[in-house]
Coordinates of C-alpha atoms and ligand atoms in Angstrom, one line a residue:
X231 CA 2.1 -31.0 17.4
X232 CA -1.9 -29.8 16.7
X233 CA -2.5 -26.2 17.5
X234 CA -6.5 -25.2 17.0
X235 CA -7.7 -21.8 15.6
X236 CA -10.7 -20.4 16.7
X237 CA -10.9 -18.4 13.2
X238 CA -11.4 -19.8 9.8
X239 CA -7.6 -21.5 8.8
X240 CA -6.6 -22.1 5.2
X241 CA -2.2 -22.6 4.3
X242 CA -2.3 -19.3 2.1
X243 CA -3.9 -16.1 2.2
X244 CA -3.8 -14.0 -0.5
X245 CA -4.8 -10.4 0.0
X246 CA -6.1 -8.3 -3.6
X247 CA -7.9 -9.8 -6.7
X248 CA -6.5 -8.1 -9.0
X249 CA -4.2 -8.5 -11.9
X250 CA -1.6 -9.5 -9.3
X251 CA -4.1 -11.9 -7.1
X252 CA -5.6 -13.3 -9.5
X253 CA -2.1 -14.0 -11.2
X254 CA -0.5 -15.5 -7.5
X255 CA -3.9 -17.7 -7.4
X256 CA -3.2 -19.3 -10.3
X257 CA 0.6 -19.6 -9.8
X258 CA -0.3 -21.6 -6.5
X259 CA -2.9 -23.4 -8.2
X260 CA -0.7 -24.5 -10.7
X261 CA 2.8 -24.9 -8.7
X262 CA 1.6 -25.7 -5.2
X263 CA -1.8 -27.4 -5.7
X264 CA -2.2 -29.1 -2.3
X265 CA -2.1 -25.9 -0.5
X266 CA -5.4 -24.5 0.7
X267 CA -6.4 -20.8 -0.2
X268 CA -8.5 -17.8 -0.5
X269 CA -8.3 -14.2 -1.9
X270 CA -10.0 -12.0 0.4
X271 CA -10.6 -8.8 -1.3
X272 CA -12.1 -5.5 -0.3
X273 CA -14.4 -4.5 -3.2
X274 CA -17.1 -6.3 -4.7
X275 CA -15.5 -7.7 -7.4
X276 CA -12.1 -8.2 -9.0
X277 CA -9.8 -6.4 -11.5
X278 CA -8.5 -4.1 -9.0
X279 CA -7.2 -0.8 -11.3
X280 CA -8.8 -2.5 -14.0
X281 CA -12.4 -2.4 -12.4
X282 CA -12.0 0.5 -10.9
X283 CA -10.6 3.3 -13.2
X284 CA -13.6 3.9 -15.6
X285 CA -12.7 7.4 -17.4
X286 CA -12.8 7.4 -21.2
X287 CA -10.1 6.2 -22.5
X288 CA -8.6 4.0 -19.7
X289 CA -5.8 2.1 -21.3
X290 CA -2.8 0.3 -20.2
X291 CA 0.6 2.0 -20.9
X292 CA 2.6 -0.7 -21.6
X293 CA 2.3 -3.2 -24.2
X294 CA 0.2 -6.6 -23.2
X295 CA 2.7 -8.8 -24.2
X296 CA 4.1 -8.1 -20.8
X297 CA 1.6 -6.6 -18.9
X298 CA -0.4 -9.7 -19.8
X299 CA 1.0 -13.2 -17.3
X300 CA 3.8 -15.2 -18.6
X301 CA 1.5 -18.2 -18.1
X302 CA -1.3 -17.2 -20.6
X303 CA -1.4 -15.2 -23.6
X304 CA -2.6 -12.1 -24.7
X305 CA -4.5 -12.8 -27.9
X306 CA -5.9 -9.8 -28.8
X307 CA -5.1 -6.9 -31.6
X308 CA -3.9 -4.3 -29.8
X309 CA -0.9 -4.3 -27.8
X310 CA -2.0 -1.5 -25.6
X311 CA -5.4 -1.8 -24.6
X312 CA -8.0 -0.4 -23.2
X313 CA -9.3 -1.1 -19.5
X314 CA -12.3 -3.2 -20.6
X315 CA -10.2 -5.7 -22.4
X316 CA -7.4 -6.2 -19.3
X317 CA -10.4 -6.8 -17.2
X318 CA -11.6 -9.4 -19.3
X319 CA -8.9 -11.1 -19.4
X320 CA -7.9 -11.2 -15.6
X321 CA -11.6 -12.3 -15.5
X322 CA -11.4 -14.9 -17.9
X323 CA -8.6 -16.1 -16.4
X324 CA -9.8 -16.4 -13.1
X325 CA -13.0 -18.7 -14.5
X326 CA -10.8 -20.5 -16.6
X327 CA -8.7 -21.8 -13.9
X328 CA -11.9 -21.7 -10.9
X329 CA -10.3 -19.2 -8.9
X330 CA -13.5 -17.4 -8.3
X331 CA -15.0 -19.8 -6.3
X332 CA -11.4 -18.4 -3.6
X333 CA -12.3 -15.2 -3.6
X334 CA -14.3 -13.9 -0.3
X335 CA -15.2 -10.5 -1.6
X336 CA -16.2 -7.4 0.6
X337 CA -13.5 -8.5 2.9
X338 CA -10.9 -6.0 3.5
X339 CA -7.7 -7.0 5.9
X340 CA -7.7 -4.5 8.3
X341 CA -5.0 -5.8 10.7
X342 CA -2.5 -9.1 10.5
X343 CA -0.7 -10.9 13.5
X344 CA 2.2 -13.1 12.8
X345 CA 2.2 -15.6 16.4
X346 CA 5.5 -17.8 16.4
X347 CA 3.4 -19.9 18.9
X348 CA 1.0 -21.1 16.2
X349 CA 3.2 -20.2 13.6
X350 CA 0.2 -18.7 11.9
X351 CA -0.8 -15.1 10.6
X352 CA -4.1 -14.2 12.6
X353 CA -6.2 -11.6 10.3
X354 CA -8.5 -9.1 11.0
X355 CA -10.9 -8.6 8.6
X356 CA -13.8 -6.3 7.8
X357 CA -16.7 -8.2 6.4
X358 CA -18.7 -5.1 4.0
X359 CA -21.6 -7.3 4.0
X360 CA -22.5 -7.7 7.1
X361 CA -20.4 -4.8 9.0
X362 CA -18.2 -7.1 11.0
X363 CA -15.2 -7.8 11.6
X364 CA -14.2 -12.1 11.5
X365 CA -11.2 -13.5 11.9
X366 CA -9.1 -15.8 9.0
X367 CA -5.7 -17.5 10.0
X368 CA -3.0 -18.8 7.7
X369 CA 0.6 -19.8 7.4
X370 CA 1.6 -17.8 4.8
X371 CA 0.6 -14.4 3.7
X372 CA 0.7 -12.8 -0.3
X373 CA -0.5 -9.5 -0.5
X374 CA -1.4 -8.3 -4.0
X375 CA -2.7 -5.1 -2.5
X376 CA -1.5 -2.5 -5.5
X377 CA -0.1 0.2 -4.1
X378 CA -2.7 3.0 -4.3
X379 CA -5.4 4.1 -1.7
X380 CA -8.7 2.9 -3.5
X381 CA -10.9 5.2 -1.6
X382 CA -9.6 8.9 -3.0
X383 CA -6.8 9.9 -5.3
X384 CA -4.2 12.9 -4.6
X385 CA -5.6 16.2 -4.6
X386 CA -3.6 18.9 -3.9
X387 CA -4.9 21.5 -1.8
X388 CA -6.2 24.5 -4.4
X389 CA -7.4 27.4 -2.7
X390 CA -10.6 28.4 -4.0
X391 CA -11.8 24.6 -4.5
X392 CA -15.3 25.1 -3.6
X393 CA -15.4 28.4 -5.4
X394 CA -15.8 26.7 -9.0
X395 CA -19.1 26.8 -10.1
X396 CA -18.9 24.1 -13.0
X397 CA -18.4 20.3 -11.8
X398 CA -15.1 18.6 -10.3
X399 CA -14.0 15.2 -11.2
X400 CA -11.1 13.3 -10.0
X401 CA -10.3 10.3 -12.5
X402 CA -10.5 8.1 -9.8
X403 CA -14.3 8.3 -9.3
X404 CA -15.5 9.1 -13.3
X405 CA -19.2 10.1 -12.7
X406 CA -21.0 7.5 -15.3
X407 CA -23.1 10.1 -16.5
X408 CA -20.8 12.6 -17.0
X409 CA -22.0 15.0 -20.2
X410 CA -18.7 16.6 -21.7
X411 CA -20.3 17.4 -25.1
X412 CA -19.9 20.8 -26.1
X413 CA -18.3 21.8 -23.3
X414 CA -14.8 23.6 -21.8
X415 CA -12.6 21.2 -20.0
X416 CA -9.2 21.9 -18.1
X417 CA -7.3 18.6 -17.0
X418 CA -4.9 19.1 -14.2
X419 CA -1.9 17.0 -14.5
X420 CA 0.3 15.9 -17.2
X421 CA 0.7 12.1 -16.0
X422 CA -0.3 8.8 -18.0
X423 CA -4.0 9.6 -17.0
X424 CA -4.1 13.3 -18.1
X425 CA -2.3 12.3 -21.6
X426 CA -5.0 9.3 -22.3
X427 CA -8.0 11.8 -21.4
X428 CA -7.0 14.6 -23.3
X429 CA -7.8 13.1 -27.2
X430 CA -10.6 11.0 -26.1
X431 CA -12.3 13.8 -24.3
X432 CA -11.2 16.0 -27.1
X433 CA -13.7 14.2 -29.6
X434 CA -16.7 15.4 -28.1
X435 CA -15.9 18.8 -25.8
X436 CA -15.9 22.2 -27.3
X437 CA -12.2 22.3 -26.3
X438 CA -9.5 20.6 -23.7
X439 CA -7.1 22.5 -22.2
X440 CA -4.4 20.0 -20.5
X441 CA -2.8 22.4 -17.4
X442 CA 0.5 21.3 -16.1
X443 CA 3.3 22.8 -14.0
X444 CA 6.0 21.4 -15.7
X445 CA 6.5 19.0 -19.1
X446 CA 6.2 15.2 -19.0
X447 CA 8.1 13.0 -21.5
X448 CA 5.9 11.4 -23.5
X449 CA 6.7 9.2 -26.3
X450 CA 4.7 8.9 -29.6
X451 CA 4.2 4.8 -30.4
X452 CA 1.9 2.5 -32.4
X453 CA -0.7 0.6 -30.6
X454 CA -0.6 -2.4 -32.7
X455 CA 2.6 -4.6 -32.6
X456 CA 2.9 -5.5 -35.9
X457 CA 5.2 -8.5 -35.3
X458 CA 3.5 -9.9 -32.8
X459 CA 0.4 -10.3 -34.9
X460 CA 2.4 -12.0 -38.0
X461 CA 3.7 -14.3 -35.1
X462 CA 0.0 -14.8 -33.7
X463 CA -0.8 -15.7 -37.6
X464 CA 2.0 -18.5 -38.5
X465 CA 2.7 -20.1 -34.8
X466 CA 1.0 -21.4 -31.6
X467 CA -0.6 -18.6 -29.7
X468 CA 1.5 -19.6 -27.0
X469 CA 4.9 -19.6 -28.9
X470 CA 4.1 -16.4 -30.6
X471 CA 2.9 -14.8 -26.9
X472 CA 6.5 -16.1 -25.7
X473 CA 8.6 -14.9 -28.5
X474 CA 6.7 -11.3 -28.3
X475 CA 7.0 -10.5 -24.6
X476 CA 10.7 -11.8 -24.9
X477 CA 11.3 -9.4 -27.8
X478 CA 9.3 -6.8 -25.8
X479 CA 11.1 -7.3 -22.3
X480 CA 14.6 -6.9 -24.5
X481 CA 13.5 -3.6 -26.1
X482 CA 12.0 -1.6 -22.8
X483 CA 15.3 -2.9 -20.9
X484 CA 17.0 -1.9 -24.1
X485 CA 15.3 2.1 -24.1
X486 CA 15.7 2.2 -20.0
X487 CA 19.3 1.5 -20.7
X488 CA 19.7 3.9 -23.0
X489 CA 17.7 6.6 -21.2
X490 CA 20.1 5.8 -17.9
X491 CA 23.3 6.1 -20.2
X492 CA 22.8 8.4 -23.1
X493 CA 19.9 10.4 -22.0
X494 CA 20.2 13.3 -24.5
X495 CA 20.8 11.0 -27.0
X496 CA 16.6 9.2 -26.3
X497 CA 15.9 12.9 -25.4
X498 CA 16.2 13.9 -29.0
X499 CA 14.7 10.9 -30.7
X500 CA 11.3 11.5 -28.3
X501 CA 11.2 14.9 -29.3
X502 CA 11.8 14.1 -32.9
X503 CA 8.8 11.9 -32.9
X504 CA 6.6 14.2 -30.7
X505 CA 7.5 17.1 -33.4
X506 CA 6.4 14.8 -36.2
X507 CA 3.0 14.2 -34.8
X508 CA 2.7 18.1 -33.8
X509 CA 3.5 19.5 -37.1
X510 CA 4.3 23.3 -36.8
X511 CA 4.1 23.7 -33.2
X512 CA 5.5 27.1 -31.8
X513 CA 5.8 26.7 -27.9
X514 CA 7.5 23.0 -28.1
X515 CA 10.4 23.9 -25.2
X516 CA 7.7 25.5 -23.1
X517 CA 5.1 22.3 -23.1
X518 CA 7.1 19.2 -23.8
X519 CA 10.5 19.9 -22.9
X520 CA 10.9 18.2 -19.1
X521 CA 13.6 19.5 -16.6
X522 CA 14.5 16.0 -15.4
X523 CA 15.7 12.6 -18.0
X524 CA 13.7 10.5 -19.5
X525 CA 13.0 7.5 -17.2
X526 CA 13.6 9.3 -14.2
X527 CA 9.9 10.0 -13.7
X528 CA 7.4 7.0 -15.5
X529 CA 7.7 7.8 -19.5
X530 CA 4.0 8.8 -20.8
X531 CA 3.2 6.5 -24.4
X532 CA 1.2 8.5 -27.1
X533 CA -0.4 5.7 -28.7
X534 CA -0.5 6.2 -32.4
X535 CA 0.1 10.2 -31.5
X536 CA -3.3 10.7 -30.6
X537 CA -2.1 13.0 -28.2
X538 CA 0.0 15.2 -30.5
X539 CA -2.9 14.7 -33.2
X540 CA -5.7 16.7 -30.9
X541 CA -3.4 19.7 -30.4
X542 CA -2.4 19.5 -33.8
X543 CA -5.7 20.0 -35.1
X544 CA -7.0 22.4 -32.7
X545 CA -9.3 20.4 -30.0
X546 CA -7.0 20.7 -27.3
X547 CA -4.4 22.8 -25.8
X548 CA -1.4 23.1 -23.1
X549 CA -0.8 25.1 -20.7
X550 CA 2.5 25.1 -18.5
X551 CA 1.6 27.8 -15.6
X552 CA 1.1 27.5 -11.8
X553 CA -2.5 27.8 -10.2
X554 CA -2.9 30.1 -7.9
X555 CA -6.3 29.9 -7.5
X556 CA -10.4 28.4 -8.9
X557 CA -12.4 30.8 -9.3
X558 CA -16.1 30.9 -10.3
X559 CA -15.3 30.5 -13.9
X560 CA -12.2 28.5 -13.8
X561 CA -8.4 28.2 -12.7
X562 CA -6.6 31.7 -12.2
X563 CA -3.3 30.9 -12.7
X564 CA 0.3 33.0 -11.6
X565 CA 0.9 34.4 -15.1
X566 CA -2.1 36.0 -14.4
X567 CA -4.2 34.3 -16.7
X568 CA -7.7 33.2 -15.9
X569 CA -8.6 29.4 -17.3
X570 CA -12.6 29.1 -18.1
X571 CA -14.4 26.0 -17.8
X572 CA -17.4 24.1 -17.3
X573 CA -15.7 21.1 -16.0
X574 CA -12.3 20.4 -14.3
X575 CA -10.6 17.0 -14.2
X576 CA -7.8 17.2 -11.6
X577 CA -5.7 14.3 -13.0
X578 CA -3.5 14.8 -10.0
X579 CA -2.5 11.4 -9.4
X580 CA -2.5 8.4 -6.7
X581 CA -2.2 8.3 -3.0
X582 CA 0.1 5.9 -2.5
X583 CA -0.7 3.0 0.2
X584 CA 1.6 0.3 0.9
X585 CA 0.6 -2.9 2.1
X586 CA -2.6 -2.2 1.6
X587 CA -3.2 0.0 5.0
X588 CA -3.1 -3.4 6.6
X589 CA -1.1 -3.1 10.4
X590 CA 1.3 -6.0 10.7
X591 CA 2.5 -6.9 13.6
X592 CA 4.6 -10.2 14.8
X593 CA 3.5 -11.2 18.2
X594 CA 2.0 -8.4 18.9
X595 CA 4.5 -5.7 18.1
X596 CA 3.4 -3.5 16.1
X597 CA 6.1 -2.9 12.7
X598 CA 7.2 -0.3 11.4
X599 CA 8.0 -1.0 7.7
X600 CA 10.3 1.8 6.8
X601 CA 12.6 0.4 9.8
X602 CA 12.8 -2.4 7.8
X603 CA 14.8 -3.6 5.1
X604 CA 13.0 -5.4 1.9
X605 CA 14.5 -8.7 0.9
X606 CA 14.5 -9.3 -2.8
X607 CA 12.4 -6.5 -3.0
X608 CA 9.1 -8.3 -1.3
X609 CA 9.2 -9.5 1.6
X610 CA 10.8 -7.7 5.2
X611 CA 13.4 -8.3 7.9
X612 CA 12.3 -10.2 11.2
X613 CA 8.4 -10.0 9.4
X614 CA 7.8 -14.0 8.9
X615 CA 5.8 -16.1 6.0
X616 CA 4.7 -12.5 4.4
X617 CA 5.5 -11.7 0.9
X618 CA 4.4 -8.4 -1.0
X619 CA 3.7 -7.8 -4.5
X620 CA 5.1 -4.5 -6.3
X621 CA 5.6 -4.5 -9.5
X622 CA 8.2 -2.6 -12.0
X623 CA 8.4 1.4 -12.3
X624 CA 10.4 1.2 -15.1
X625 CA 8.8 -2.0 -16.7
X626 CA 5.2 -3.7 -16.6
X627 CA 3.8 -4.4 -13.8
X628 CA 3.6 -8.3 -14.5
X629 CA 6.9 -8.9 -15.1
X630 CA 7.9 -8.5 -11.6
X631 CA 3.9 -9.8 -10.0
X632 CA 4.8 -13.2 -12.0
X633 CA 8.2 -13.7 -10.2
X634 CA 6.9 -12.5 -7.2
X635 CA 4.5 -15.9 -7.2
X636 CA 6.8 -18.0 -8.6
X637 CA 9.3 -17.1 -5.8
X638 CA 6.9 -17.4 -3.2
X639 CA 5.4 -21.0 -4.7
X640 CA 9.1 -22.1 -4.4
X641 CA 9.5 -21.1 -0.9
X642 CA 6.2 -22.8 0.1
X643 CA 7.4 -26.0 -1.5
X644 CA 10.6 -25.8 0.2
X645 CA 8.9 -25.1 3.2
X646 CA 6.5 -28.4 2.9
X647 CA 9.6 -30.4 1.9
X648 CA 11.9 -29.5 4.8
X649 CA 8.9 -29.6 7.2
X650 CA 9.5 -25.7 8.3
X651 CA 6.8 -23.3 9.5
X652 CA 8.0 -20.4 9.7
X653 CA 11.0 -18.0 7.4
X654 CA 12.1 -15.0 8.1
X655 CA 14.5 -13.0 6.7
X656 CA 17.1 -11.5 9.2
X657 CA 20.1 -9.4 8.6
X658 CA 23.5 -11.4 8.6
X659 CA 26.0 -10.7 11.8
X660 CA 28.3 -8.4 9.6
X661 CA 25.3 -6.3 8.2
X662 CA 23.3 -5.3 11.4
X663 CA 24.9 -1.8 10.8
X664 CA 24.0 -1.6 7.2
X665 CA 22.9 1.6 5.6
X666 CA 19.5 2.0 4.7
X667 CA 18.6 3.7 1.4
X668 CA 15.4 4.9 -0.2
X669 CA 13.3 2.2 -1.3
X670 CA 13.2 3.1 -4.6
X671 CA 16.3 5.3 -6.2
X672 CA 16.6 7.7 -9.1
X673 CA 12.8 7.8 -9.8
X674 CA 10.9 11.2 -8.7
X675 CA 7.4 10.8 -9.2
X676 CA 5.4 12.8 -6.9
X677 CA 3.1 9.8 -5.6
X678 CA 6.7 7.6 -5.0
X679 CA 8.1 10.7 -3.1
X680 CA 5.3 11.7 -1.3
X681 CA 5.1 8.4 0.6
X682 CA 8.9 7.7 0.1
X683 CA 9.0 7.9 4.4
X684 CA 6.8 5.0 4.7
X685 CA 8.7 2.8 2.5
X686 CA 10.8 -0.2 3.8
X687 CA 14.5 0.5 2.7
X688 CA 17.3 -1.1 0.5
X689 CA 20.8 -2.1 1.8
X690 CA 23.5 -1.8 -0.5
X691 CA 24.0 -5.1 -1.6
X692 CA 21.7 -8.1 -2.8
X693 CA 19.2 -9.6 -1.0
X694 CA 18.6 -6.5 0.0
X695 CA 18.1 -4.3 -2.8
X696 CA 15.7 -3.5 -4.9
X697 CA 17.0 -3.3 -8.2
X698 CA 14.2 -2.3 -10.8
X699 CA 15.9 -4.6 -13.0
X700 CA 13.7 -7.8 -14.4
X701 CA 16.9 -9.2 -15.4
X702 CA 18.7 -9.6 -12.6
X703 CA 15.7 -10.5 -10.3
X704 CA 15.2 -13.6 -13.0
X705 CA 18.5 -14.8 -11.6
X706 CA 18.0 -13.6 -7.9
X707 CA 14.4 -13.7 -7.2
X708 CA 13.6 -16.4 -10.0
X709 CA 16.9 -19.0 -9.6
X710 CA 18.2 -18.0 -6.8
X711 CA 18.7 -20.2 -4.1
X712 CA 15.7 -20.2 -1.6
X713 CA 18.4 -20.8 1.2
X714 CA 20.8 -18.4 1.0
X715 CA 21.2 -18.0 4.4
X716 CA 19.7 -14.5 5.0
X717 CA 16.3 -16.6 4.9
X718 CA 16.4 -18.1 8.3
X719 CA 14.0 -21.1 8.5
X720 CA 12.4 -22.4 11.6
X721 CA 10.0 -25.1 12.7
X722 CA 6.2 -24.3 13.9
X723 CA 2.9 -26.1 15.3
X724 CA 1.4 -28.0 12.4
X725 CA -2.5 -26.7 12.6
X726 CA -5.2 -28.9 12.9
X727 CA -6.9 -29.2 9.8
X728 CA -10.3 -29.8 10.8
X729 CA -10.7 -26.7 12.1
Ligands
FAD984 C1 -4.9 4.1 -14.5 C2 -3.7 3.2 -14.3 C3 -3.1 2.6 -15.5 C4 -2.0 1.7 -15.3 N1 -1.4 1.2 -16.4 C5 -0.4 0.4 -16.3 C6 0.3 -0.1 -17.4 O1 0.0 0.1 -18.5 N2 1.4 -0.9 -17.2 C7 1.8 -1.2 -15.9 O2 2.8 -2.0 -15.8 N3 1.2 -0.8 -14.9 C8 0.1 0.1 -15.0 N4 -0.5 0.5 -13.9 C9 -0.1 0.0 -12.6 C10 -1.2 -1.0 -12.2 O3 -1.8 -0.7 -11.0 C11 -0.7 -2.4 -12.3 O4 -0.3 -2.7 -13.6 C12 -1.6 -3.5 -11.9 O5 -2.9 -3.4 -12.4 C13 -1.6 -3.6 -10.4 O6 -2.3 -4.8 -10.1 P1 -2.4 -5.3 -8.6 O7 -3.3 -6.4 -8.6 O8 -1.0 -5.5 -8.0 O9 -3.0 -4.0 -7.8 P2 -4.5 -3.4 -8.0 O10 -4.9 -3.4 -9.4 O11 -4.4 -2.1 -7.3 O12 -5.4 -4.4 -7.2 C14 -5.2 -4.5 -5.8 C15 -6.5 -5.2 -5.2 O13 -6.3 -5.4 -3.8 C16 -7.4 -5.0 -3.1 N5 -7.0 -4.6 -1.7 C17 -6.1 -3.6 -1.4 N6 -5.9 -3.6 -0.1 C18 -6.7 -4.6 0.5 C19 -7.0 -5.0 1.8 N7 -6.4 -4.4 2.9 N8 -7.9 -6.0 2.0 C20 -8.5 -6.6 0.9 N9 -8.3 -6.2 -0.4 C21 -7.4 -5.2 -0.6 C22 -8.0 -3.8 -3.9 O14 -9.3 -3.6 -3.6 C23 -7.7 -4.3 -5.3 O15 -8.8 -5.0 -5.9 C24 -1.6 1.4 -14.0 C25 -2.2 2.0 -12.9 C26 -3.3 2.8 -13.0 C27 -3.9 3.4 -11.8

């Protein structure tokens, strides 16, 4: 049976170029090469966090022997790099294998259909370029979306905002010409972002000042994997790439272990090393001391102690007090205290979007995710052919984006071979009543909790939960069977290709 589109029809769409897009392109590329594409993305070019966070300093916070894809390796000194490198390399890759000439950029999905009568996704899409919206169809939907609104970070209301009289800046939008030389800066948050500004601003201003409410952990670490490089020197790049990110992957799954059983035990050894890197440092339970365990809340790395080393020497400062409001001069805070500046960075974190603010609906109903259960932590109950990339909290982000793919190349090649259109996952008879649980347990992030209500949920036992544990998903999500009976397959109108 032929159905026709009116809109443009290709097998897959994949929503995002950035490190996860550009990651699932290749994966299809490589795994399913007979299936059309494209990557539509919203912004005029790809790299997604990568292009768009451009503050001084921007660096990845895990090591690239597993942020980097299991399909090519990271080559490079450093093991944590900064944001110019990582874009580079999802660049290069994306040349290397001609997946730019996929991309449709400027197109942001607005709105997605699933219509069991053409067994097809039906897109609405906002074309930047020329201020319309067109219409793209497909069988099978991959958002790489992130998970972030790209338009505007979190800001907390502060009363008083518009009072300051020096300049604002949110991390999110660095202001290319922004002159810090000389001058008084307070950073607002004590997050990944606010602990890689604070030495790098700290080189030039007259003095940083990093403001938080409460202590982060942060953990003191050398940027340069010293094994990997005697690896990179004596074997293949792609053995020694292999044999890194497995001995990495074994030692973050190791310290998350250990954080989750023996908490006070990785308490004292991070505090150890922060004190090392301090040197005499008289208010360490006030500034670095967190009221939570380590790993509950994303741990903050301190490459090389650069951190410590700028409040060591005197450039930069902490602060742990509440704001109560800006004034002319500064941030009045509830000690009483008034903070000068010339120039406040409110580090305050993302706003957290999921699916990429695109309203799914399957034949016409609108969903409504967090009534929905995630199966193997990607794709939804009774939502069809749609699978959703989100990668590790407590790992890198690439681990989980790669089996994502592969899982979803898999089910497309099971799809072609048994001649199905259509798979949706669907509760089993004995679980309709199944309790639904926060998508994402034991982690308390503000930008996770914020949103937490909009999540899908987890069910209490597997397909349905969502682990956090790269381990397990390799058997689940990476050999698991694709029918395991949860995934209910069915057949579909075959499109007409000349469309
Ligand atoms: C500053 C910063 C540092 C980080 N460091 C690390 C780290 O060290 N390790 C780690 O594991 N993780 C880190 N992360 C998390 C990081 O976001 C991921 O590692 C990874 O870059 C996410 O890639 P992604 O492609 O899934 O999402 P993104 O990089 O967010 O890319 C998503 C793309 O999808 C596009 N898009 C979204 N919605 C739509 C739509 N509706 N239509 C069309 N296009 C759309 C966006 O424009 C964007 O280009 C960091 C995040 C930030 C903000």
């Amino acid at each position: 049976m032929l159905c026709s589109m009116s809109s443009e029809y290709v097998d897959v769409i994949i929503v995002g170029a950035g490190l996860s897009g550009i990651g699932a392109a290749w994966h299809l590329q490589d795994k399913c090469p007979d299936r059309r594409y494209l990557v539509l993305e919203e912004r005029q070019s790809m790299g997604g966090t990568w292009d768009l966070f451009r503050y001084p300093g921007i660096r990845s916070d895990s090591d690239m022997y597993t942020l980097g894809y299991n399909f090519r390796p990271w080559t490079e000194g450093k093991a944590i790099a900064d944001g110019p490198s990582i874009l580079n390399y999802i660049r290069e890759t994306a040349a290397e294998a001609g997946i730019d000439e996929h991309i449709r950029y400027q197109h942001a999905v607005i709105a997605a259909n699933w219509s069991t009568a053409n067994a097809a996704w039906e897109l609405k899409v906002h074309d930047a370029a020329t201020d319309a919206v067109v219409t793209y169809s497909c069988n099978f939907l991959l958002l790489c979306a992130g998970y972030y609104n790209y338009a505007q970070g979190y800001l907390p209301e502060f009363k008083g905002y518009d009072r300051f009289a020096g300049e604002i800046v949110h991390p999110q939008h660095w202001p290319e010409d922004l002159d810090y030389r000389d001058k008084r800066v307070v950073i607002i948050g004590s997050g990944a972002t606010a602990v890689t500004l604070l030495p790098e601003m700290a080189k030039d201003a007259a003095h940083v000042v990093m403001l938080q409410r409460s202590p982060t952990y942060m953990a003191s670490a050398p940027d340069t994997d010293w094994i990997a490089k005697f690896l990179q020197r004596l074997l293949p790049d792609k053995v020694a790439y292999a044999i890194t990110r497995w001995k990495n992957i074994q030692y973050q799954r190791w310290i998350y272990w250990q954080a989750r059983k023996t908490p006070g035990k990785v308490k004292q050894k991070i505090f150890k090393l922060a004190r090392k890197d301090l040197g005499e440092y008289a208010d360490f339970e006030q500034h670095f001391v967190p009221s939570y365990n380590p790993w509950e809340q994303r741990l903050c790395l301190v490459p090389n102690g650069d951190f410590f080393h700028a409040v060591r020497d005197g450039q930069a400062s902490i602060v742990t007090d509440t704001i109560t409001e800006f004034t002319a001069h500064g941030i009045r805070l509830e000690s009483g205290k008034e903070l000068e500046a010339d120039i406040i960075v409110t580090a305050t974190g993302l706003d957290l979007r999921v699916l990429g603010d695109v309203q799914i609906s399957v034949d016409g109903e609108p969903v409504d995710l967090a009534k929905k259960f995630s199966y193997k932590s990607m794709m939804f109950s009774d939502v069809p052919n749609l699978v959703s990339t989100f990668g590790y909290i407590n790992a890198s982000w690439t681990l989980k984006a790669d089996l994502t793919a592969e899982y979803a190349c898999r089910l497309l090649n099971h799809m072609a071979a048994s001649g199905k259109r259509q798979c949706t996952p669907r509760l089993g008879e004995d679980q309709q009543d199944m309790v639904g649980n926060d998508w994402i347990d034991c982690f308390s992030s503000g930008y996770i909790q914020r949103k937490l209500h909009l999540l899908p949920m987890q069910g209490n036992e597997s397909p349905w939960r969502n682990t956090q544990n790269y381990a397990l998903d390799r058997k689940v999500i990476g050999k698991g069977p694709i029918e395991d009976g949860f995934l209910r397959f069915t057949d579909g109108p075959v499109p007409d290709r000349r469309q």
